Tab-separated table of C-alpha atoms in Angstrom:
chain	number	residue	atom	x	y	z
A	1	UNK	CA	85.218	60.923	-221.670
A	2	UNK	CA	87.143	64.007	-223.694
A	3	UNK	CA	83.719	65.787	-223.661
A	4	UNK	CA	83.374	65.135	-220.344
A	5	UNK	CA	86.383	66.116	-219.073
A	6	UNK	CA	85.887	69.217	-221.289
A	7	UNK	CA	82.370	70.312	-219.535
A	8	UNK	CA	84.190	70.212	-216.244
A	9	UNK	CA	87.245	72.184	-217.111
A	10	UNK	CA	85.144	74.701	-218.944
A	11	UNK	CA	82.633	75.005	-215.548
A	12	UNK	CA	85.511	75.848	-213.523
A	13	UNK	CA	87.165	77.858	-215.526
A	14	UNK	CA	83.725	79.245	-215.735
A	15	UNK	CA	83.039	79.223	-211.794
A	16	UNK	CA	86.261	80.991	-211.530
A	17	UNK	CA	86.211	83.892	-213.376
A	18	UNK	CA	82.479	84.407	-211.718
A	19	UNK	CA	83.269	83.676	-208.820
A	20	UNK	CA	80.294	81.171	-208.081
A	21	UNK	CA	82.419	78.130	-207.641
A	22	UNK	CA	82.268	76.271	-204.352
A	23	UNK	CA	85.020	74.975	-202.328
A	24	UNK	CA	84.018	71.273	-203.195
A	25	UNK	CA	84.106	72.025	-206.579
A	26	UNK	CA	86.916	73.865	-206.629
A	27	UNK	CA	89.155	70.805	-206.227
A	28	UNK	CA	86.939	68.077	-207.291
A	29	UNK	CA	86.311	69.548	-210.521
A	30	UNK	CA	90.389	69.727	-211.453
A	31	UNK	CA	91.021	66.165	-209.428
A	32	UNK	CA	87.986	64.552	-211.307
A	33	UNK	CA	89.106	65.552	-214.917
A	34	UNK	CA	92.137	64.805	-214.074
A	35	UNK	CA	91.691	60.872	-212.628
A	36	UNK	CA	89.438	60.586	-216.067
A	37	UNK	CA	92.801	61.606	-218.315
A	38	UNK	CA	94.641	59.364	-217.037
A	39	UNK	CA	91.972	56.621	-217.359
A	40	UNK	CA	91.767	57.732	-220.577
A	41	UNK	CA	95.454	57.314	-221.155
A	42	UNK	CA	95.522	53.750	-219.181
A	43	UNK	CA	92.654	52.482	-221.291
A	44	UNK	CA	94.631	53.610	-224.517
A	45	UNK	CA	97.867	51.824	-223.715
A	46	UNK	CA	95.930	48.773	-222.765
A	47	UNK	CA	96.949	48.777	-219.172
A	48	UNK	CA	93.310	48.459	-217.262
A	49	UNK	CA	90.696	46.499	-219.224
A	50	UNK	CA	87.798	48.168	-220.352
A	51	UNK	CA	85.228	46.879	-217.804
A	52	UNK	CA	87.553	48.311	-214.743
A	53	UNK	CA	87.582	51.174	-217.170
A	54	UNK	CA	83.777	51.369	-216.499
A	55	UNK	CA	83.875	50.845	-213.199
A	56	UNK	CA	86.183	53.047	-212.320
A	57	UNK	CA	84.417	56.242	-213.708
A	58	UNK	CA	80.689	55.267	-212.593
A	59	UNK	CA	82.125	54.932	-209.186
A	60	UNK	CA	83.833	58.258	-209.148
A	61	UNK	CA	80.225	59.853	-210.893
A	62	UNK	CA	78.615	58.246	-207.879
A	63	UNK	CA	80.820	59.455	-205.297
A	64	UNK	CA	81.290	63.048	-206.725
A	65	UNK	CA	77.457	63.446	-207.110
A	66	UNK	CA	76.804	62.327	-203.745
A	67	UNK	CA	79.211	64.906	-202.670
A	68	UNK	CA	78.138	67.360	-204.378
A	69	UNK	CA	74.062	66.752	-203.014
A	70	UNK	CA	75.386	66.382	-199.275
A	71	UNK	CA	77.691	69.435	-199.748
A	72	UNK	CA	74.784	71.734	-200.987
A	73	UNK	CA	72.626	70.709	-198.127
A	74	UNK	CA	75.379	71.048	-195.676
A	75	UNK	CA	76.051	75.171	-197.403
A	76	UNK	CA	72.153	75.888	-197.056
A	77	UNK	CA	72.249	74.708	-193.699
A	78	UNK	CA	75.209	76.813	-192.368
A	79	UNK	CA	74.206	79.533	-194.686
A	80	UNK	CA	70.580	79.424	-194.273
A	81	UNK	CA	70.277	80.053	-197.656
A	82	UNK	CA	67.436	77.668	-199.996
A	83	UNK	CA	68.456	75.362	-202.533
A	84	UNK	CA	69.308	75.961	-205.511
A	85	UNK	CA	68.432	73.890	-208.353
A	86	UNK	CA	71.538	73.598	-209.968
A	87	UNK	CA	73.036	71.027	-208.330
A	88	UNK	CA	70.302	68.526	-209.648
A	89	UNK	CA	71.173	69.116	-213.355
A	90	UNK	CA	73.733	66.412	-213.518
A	91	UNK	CA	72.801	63.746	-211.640
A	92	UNK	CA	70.605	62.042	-213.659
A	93	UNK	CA	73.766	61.405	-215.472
A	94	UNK	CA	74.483	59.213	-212.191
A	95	UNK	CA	71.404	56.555	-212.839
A	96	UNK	CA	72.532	56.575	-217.002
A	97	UNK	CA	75.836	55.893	-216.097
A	98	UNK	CA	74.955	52.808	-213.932
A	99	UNK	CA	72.255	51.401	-216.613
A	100	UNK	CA	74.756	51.252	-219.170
A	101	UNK	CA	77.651	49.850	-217.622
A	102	UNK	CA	76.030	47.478	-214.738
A	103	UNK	CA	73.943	45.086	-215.174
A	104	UNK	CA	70.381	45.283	-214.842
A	105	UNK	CA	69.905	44.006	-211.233
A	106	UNK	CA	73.393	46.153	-209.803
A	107	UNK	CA	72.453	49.244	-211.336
A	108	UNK	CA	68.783	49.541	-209.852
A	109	UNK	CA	70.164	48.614	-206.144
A	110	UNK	CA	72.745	51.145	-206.424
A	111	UNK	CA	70.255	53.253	-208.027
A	112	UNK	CA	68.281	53.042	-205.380
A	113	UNK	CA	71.028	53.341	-202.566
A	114	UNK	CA	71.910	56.406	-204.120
A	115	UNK	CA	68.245	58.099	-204.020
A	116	UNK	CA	67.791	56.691	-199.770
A	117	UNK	CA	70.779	58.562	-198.967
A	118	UNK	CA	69.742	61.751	-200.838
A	119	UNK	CA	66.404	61.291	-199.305
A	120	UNK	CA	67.648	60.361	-195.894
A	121	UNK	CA	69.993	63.912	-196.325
A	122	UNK	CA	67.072	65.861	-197.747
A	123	UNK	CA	64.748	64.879	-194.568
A	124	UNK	CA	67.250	65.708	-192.202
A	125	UNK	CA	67.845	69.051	-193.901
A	126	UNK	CA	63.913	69.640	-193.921
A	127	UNK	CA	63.422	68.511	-189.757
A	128	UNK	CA	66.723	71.183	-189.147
A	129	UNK	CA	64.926	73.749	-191.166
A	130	UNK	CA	61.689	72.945	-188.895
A	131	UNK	CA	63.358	72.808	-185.863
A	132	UNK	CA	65.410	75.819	-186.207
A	133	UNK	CA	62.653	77.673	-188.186
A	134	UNK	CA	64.412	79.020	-191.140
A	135	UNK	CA	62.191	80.439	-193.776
A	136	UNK	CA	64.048	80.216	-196.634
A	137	UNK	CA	64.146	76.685	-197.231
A	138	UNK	CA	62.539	75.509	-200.790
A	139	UNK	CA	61.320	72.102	-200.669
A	140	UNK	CA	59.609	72.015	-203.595
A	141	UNK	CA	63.180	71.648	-205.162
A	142	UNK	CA	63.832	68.631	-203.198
A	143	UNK	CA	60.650	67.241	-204.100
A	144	UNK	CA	60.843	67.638	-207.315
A	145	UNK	CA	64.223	65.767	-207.472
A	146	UNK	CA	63.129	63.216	-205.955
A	147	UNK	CA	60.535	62.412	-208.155
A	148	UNK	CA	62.374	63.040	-211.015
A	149	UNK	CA	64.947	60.412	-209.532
A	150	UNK	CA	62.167	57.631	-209.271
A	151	UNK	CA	61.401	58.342	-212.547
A	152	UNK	CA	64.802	57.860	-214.144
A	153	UNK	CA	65.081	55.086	-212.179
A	154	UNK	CA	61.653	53.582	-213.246
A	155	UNK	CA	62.282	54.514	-216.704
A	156	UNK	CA	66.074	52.820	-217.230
A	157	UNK	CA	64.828	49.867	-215.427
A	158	UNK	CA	62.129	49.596	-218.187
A	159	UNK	CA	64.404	50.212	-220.812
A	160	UNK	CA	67.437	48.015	-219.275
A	161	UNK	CA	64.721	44.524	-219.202
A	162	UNK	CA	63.309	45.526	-222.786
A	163	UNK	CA	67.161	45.608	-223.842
A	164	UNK	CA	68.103	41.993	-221.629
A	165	UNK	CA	64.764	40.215	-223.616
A	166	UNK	CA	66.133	42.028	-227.362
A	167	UNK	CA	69.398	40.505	-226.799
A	168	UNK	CA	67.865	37.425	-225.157
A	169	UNK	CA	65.491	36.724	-228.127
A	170	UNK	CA	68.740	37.618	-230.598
A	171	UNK	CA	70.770	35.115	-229.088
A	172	UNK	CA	68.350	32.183	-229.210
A	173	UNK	CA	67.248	32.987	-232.964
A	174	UNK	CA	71.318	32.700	-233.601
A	175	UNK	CA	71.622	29.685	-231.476
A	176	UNK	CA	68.721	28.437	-233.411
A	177	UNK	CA	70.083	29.526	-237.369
A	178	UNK	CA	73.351	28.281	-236.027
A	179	UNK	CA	71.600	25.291	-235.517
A	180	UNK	CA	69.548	24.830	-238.373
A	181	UNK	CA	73.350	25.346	-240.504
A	182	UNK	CA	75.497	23.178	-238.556
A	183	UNK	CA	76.132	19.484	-237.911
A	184	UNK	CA	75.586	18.450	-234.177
A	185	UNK	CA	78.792	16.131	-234.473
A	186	UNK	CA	81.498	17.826	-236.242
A	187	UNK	CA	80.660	21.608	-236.054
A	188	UNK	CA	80.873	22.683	-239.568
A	189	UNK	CA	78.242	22.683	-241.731
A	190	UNK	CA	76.035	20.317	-242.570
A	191	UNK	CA	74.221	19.339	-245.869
A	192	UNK	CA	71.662	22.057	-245.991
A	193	UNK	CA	73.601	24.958	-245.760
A	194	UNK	CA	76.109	23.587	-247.824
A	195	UNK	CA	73.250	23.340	-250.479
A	196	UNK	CA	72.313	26.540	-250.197
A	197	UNK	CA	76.166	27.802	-250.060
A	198	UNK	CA	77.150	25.682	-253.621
A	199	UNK	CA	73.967	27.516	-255.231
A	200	UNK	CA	75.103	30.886	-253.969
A	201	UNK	CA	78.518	30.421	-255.346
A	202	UNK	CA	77.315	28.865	-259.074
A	203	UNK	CA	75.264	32.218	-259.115
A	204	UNK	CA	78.808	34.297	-258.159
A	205	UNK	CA	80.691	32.187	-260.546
A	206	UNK	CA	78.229	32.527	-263.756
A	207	UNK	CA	78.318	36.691	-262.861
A	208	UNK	CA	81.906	37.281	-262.814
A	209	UNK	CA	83.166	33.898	-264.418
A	210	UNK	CA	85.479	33.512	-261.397
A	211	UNK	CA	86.953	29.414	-261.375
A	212	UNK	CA	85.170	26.591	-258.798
A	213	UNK	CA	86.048	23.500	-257.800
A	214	UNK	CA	84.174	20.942	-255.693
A	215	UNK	CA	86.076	18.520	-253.708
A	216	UNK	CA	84.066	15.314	-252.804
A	217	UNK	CA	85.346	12.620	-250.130
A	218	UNK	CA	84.627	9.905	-247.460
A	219	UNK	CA	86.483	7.862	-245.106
A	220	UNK	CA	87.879	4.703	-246.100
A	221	UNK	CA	86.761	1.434	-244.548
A	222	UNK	CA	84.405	3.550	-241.952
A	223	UNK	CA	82.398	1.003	-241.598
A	224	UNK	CA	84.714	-1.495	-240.510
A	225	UNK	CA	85.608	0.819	-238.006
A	226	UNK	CA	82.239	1.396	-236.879
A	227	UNK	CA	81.697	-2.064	-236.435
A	228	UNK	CA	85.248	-3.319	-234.397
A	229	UNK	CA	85.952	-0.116	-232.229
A	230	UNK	CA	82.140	0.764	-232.310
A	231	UNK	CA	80.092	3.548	-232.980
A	232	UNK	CA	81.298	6.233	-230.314
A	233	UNK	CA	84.551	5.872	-231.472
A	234	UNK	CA	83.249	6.214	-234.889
A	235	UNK	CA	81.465	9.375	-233.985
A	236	UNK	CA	85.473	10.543	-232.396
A	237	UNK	CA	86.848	10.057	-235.386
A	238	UNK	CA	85.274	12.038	-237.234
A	239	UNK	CA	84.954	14.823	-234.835
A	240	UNK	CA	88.676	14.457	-235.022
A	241	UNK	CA	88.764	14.268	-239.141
A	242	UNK	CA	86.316	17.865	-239.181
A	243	UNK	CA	88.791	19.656	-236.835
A	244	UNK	CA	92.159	18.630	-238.771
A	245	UNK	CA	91.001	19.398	-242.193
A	246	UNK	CA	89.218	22.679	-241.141
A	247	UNK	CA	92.623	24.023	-240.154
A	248	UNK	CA	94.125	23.446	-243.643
A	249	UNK	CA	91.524	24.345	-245.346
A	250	UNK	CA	91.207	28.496	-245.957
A	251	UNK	CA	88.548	30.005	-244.014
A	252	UNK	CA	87.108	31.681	-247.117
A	253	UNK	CA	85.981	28.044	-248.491
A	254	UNK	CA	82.772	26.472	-247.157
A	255	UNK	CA	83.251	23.365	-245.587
A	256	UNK	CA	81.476	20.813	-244.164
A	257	UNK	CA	79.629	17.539	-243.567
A	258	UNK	CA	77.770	16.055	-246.701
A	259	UNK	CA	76.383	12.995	-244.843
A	260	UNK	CA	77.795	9.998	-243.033
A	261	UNK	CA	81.373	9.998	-243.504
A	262	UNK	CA	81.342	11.956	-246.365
A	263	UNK	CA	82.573	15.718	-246.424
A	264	UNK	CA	82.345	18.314	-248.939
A	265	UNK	CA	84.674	21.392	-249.690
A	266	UNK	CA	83.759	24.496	-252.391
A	267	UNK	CA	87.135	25.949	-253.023
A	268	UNK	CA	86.337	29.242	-254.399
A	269	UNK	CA	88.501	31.186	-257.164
A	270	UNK	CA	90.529	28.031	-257.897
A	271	UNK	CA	91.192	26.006	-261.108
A	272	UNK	CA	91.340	22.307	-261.350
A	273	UNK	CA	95.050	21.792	-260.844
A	274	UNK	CA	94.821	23.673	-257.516
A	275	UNK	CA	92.044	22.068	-256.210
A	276	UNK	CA	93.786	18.443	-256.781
A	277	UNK	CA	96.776	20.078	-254.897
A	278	UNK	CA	94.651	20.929	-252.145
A	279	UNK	CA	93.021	17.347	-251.787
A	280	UNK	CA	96.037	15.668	-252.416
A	281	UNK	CA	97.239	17.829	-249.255
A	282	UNK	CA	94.251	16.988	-247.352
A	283	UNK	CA	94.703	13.420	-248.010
A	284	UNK	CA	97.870	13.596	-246.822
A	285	UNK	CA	97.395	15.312	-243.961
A	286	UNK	CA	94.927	12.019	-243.020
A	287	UNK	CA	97.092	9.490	-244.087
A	288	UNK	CA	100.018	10.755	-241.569
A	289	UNK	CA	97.465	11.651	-238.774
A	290	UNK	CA	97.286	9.730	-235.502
A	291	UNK	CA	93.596	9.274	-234.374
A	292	UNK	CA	92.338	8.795	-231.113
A	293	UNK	CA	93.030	4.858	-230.444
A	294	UNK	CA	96.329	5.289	-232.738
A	295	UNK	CA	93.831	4.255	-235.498
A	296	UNK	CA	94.590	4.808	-238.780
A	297	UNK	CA	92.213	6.791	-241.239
A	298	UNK	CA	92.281	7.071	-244.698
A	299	UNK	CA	90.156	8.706	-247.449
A	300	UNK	CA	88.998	8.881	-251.398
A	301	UNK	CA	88.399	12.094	-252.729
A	302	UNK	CA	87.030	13.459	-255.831
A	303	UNK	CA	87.315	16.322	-257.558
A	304	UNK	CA	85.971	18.252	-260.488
A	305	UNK	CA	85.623	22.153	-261.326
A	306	UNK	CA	82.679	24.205	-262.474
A	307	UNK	CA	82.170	24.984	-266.309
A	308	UNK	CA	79.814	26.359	-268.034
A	309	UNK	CA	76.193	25.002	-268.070
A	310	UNK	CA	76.891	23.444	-264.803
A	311	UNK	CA	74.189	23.169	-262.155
A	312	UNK	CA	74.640	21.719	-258.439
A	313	UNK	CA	73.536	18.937	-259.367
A	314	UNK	CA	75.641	18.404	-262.400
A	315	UNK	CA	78.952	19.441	-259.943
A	316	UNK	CA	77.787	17.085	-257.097
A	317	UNK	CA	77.562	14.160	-259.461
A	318	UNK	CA	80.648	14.713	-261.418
A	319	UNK	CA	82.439	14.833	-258.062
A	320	UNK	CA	80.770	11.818	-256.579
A	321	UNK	CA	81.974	9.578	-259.650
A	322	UNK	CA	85.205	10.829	-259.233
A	323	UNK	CA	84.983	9.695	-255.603
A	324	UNK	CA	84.147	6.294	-256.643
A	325	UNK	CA	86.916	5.936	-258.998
A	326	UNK	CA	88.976	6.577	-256.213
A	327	UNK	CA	87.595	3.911	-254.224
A	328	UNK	CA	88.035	1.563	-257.194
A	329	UNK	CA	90.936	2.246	-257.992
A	330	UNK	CA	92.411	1.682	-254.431
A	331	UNK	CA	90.882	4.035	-251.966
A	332	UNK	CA	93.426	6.616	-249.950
A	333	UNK	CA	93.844	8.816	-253.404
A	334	UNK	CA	92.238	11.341	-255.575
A	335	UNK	CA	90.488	11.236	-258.675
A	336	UNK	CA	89.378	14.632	-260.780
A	337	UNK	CA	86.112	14.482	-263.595
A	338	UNK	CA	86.410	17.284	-265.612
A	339	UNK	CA	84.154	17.254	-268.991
A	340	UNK	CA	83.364	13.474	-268.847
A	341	UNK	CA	87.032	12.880	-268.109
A	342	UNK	CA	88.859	11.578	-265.456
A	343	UNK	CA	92.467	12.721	-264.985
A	344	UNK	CA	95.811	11.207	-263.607
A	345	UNK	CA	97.699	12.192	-260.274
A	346	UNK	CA	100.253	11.373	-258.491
A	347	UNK	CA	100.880	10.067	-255.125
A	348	UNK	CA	104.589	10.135	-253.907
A	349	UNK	CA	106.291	9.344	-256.716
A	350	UNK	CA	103.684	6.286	-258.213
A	351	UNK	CA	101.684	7.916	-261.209
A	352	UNK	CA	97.942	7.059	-260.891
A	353	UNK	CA	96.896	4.873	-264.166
A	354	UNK	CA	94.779	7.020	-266.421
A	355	UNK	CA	90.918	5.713	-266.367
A	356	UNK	CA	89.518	5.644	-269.722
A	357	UNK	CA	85.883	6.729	-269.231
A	358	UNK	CA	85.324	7.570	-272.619
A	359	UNK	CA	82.641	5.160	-273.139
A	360	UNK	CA	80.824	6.111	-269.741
A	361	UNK	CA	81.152	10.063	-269.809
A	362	UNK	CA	81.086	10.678	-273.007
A	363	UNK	CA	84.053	12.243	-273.220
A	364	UNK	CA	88.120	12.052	-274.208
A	365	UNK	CA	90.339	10.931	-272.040
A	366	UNK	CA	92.815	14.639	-271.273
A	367	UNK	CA	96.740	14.083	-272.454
């Protein structure tokens, strides 16, 4: 828009000082550049969205250039004078314009409005030139814009349907990777990507030695829920369950569905004490929601954190265990592995007994 507005203003200033500047242009030129600075100026302060934006200045193009065409003709005739093949040089800019900012369909009819009128003008002007016999029409000028027009248009069109099947064929391979990476149910990931993800961050994590913790959990007592409220109620819930705990968890942190009830969070840069504060938040956050039939949902969660040596695997089944020991030890609550070791927490202000797994992991039990 500045460059255009700075083509016209130099033209005029141009036309001036030359003294080969219509009357039309004289004030369109100034009036034009003038309606685009302040469009300019609305678009800036956010005042007119940008499609009106759009609009706004292909309609003017279209207007001015048909002005421009019809006034030409109109000089010649009253003149007698032939063409000249300035005026063409710009409106190709007309059928651009329209491509880009119309849609496909829009901008070939008005396309094509635009090049019947011209035509319907350029006839006329070429039966008054036979009828009144003046010599010095050129209508090889004429011709030549017109064919020049049908090819623009031809052209653009071509261009314009290649574009609509690019983005077309985009859109349905994202649908489809979206697809292949999220869960139908919940809308957050689902197993596979979540694979991939926990891989991608062990490889981060071993580079730059950057903490990161896995938190593991299900729902407590799905099942019986499931089998009294039924199974689309089920799948409610945890449509419901996906959507609260995506909103406290940070954006940043891959999150999704592991299988069945079961979910699984990678909290990246974060040590084991603040991933147990985050589940212990989460599991809070469930234990005082509402559900949908005022039911009541609960869930175990386990927790470990990445050291060194430690494969997906490795992380997925120190997390699991510390899942279960939740669900032993009562269900609703949080247990952390770390080293062959599960750790103590605290709900409210009742300590969780320590678990001596010493036996089991292979490890000592942490103070």
């Amino acid at each position: 828009m500045p460059i255009g507005v700075l083509s016209m203003l130099i033209i005029w200033v141009i036309g001036i000082l030359q003294h080969d500047l219509n009357p039309l242009n004289f004030y369109a030129l100034p009036a034009v550049g003038s309606l685009f600075i302040i469009l300019i100026l609305l678009l800036w302060r956010e005042v007119i969205p940008f499609h009106s934006f759009e609009l706004v200045v292909y309609g003017t193009v279209l207007a001015y250039s048909l002005c421009e065409f019809v006034w030409e003709v109109i000089l010649c005739l009253l003149t007698g004078m032939s063409l000249s093949p300035n005026f063409t040089l710009w409106i190709p800019f007309v059928f651009i314009l329209g491509f880009l900012i119309l849609d496909t369909g829009r901008a070939l009819l008005y396309s094509v409005v635009f090049s019947v009128v011209t035509l319907v003008v350029g006839a006329s002007y070429y039966f008054y030139s036979i009828i009144h016999k003046q010599a010095a029409v050129n209508f090889s000028i004429l011709l030549q814009f017109y064919f020049a027009s049908v090819f623009y248009i031809a052209v653009l069109y071509l261009v314009a349907r290649i574009k609509e099947r690019y983005i077309s064929e985009r859109e349905a391979a994202s649908d489809m990777s979206k697809l292949a990476m999220t869960d139908p149910l919940t809308q957050i990931h689902n197993r596979l990507i979540l694979t991939r993800l926990l891989k991608d961050e062990l490889n981060r994590v071993e580079r730059y030695g950057s903490p990161l913790s896995v938190l593991l959990f299900d729902l407590d007592n799905f099942k019986t829920i499931n089998d009294t409220l039924g199974h689309n109620m089920g799948d409610i819930i945890l449509r419901e369950v996906a959507h609260l705990l995506r909103q406290q968890i940070r954006t940043s942190d891959p999150f999704g569905r592991w299988g069945g009830d079961e979910f699984l969070c990678l909290v990246t840069n974060t040590d084991s004490s603040q991933a147990v504060e985050l589940a212990d938040r989460l599991r809070a956050a469930l234990h005082r929601f509402r559900f949908t039939e005022n039911c009541k949902v609960t869930a175990s969660f386990g927790v470990t954190t990445y050291q060194k040596g430690d494969t997906s695997e490795s992380l997925i089944r120190r997390a699991d265990l510390g899942l279960y020991k939740a669900k032993g030890n009562g269900r609703d609550r949080v247990e952390v592995v770390l080293a062959g070791v599960t750790l103590p927490l605290f709900e409210g202000e009742k300590p969780y007994p320590i678990v001596d797994d010493d036996d089991e992991l292979g490890g000592a039990v942490a103070d």
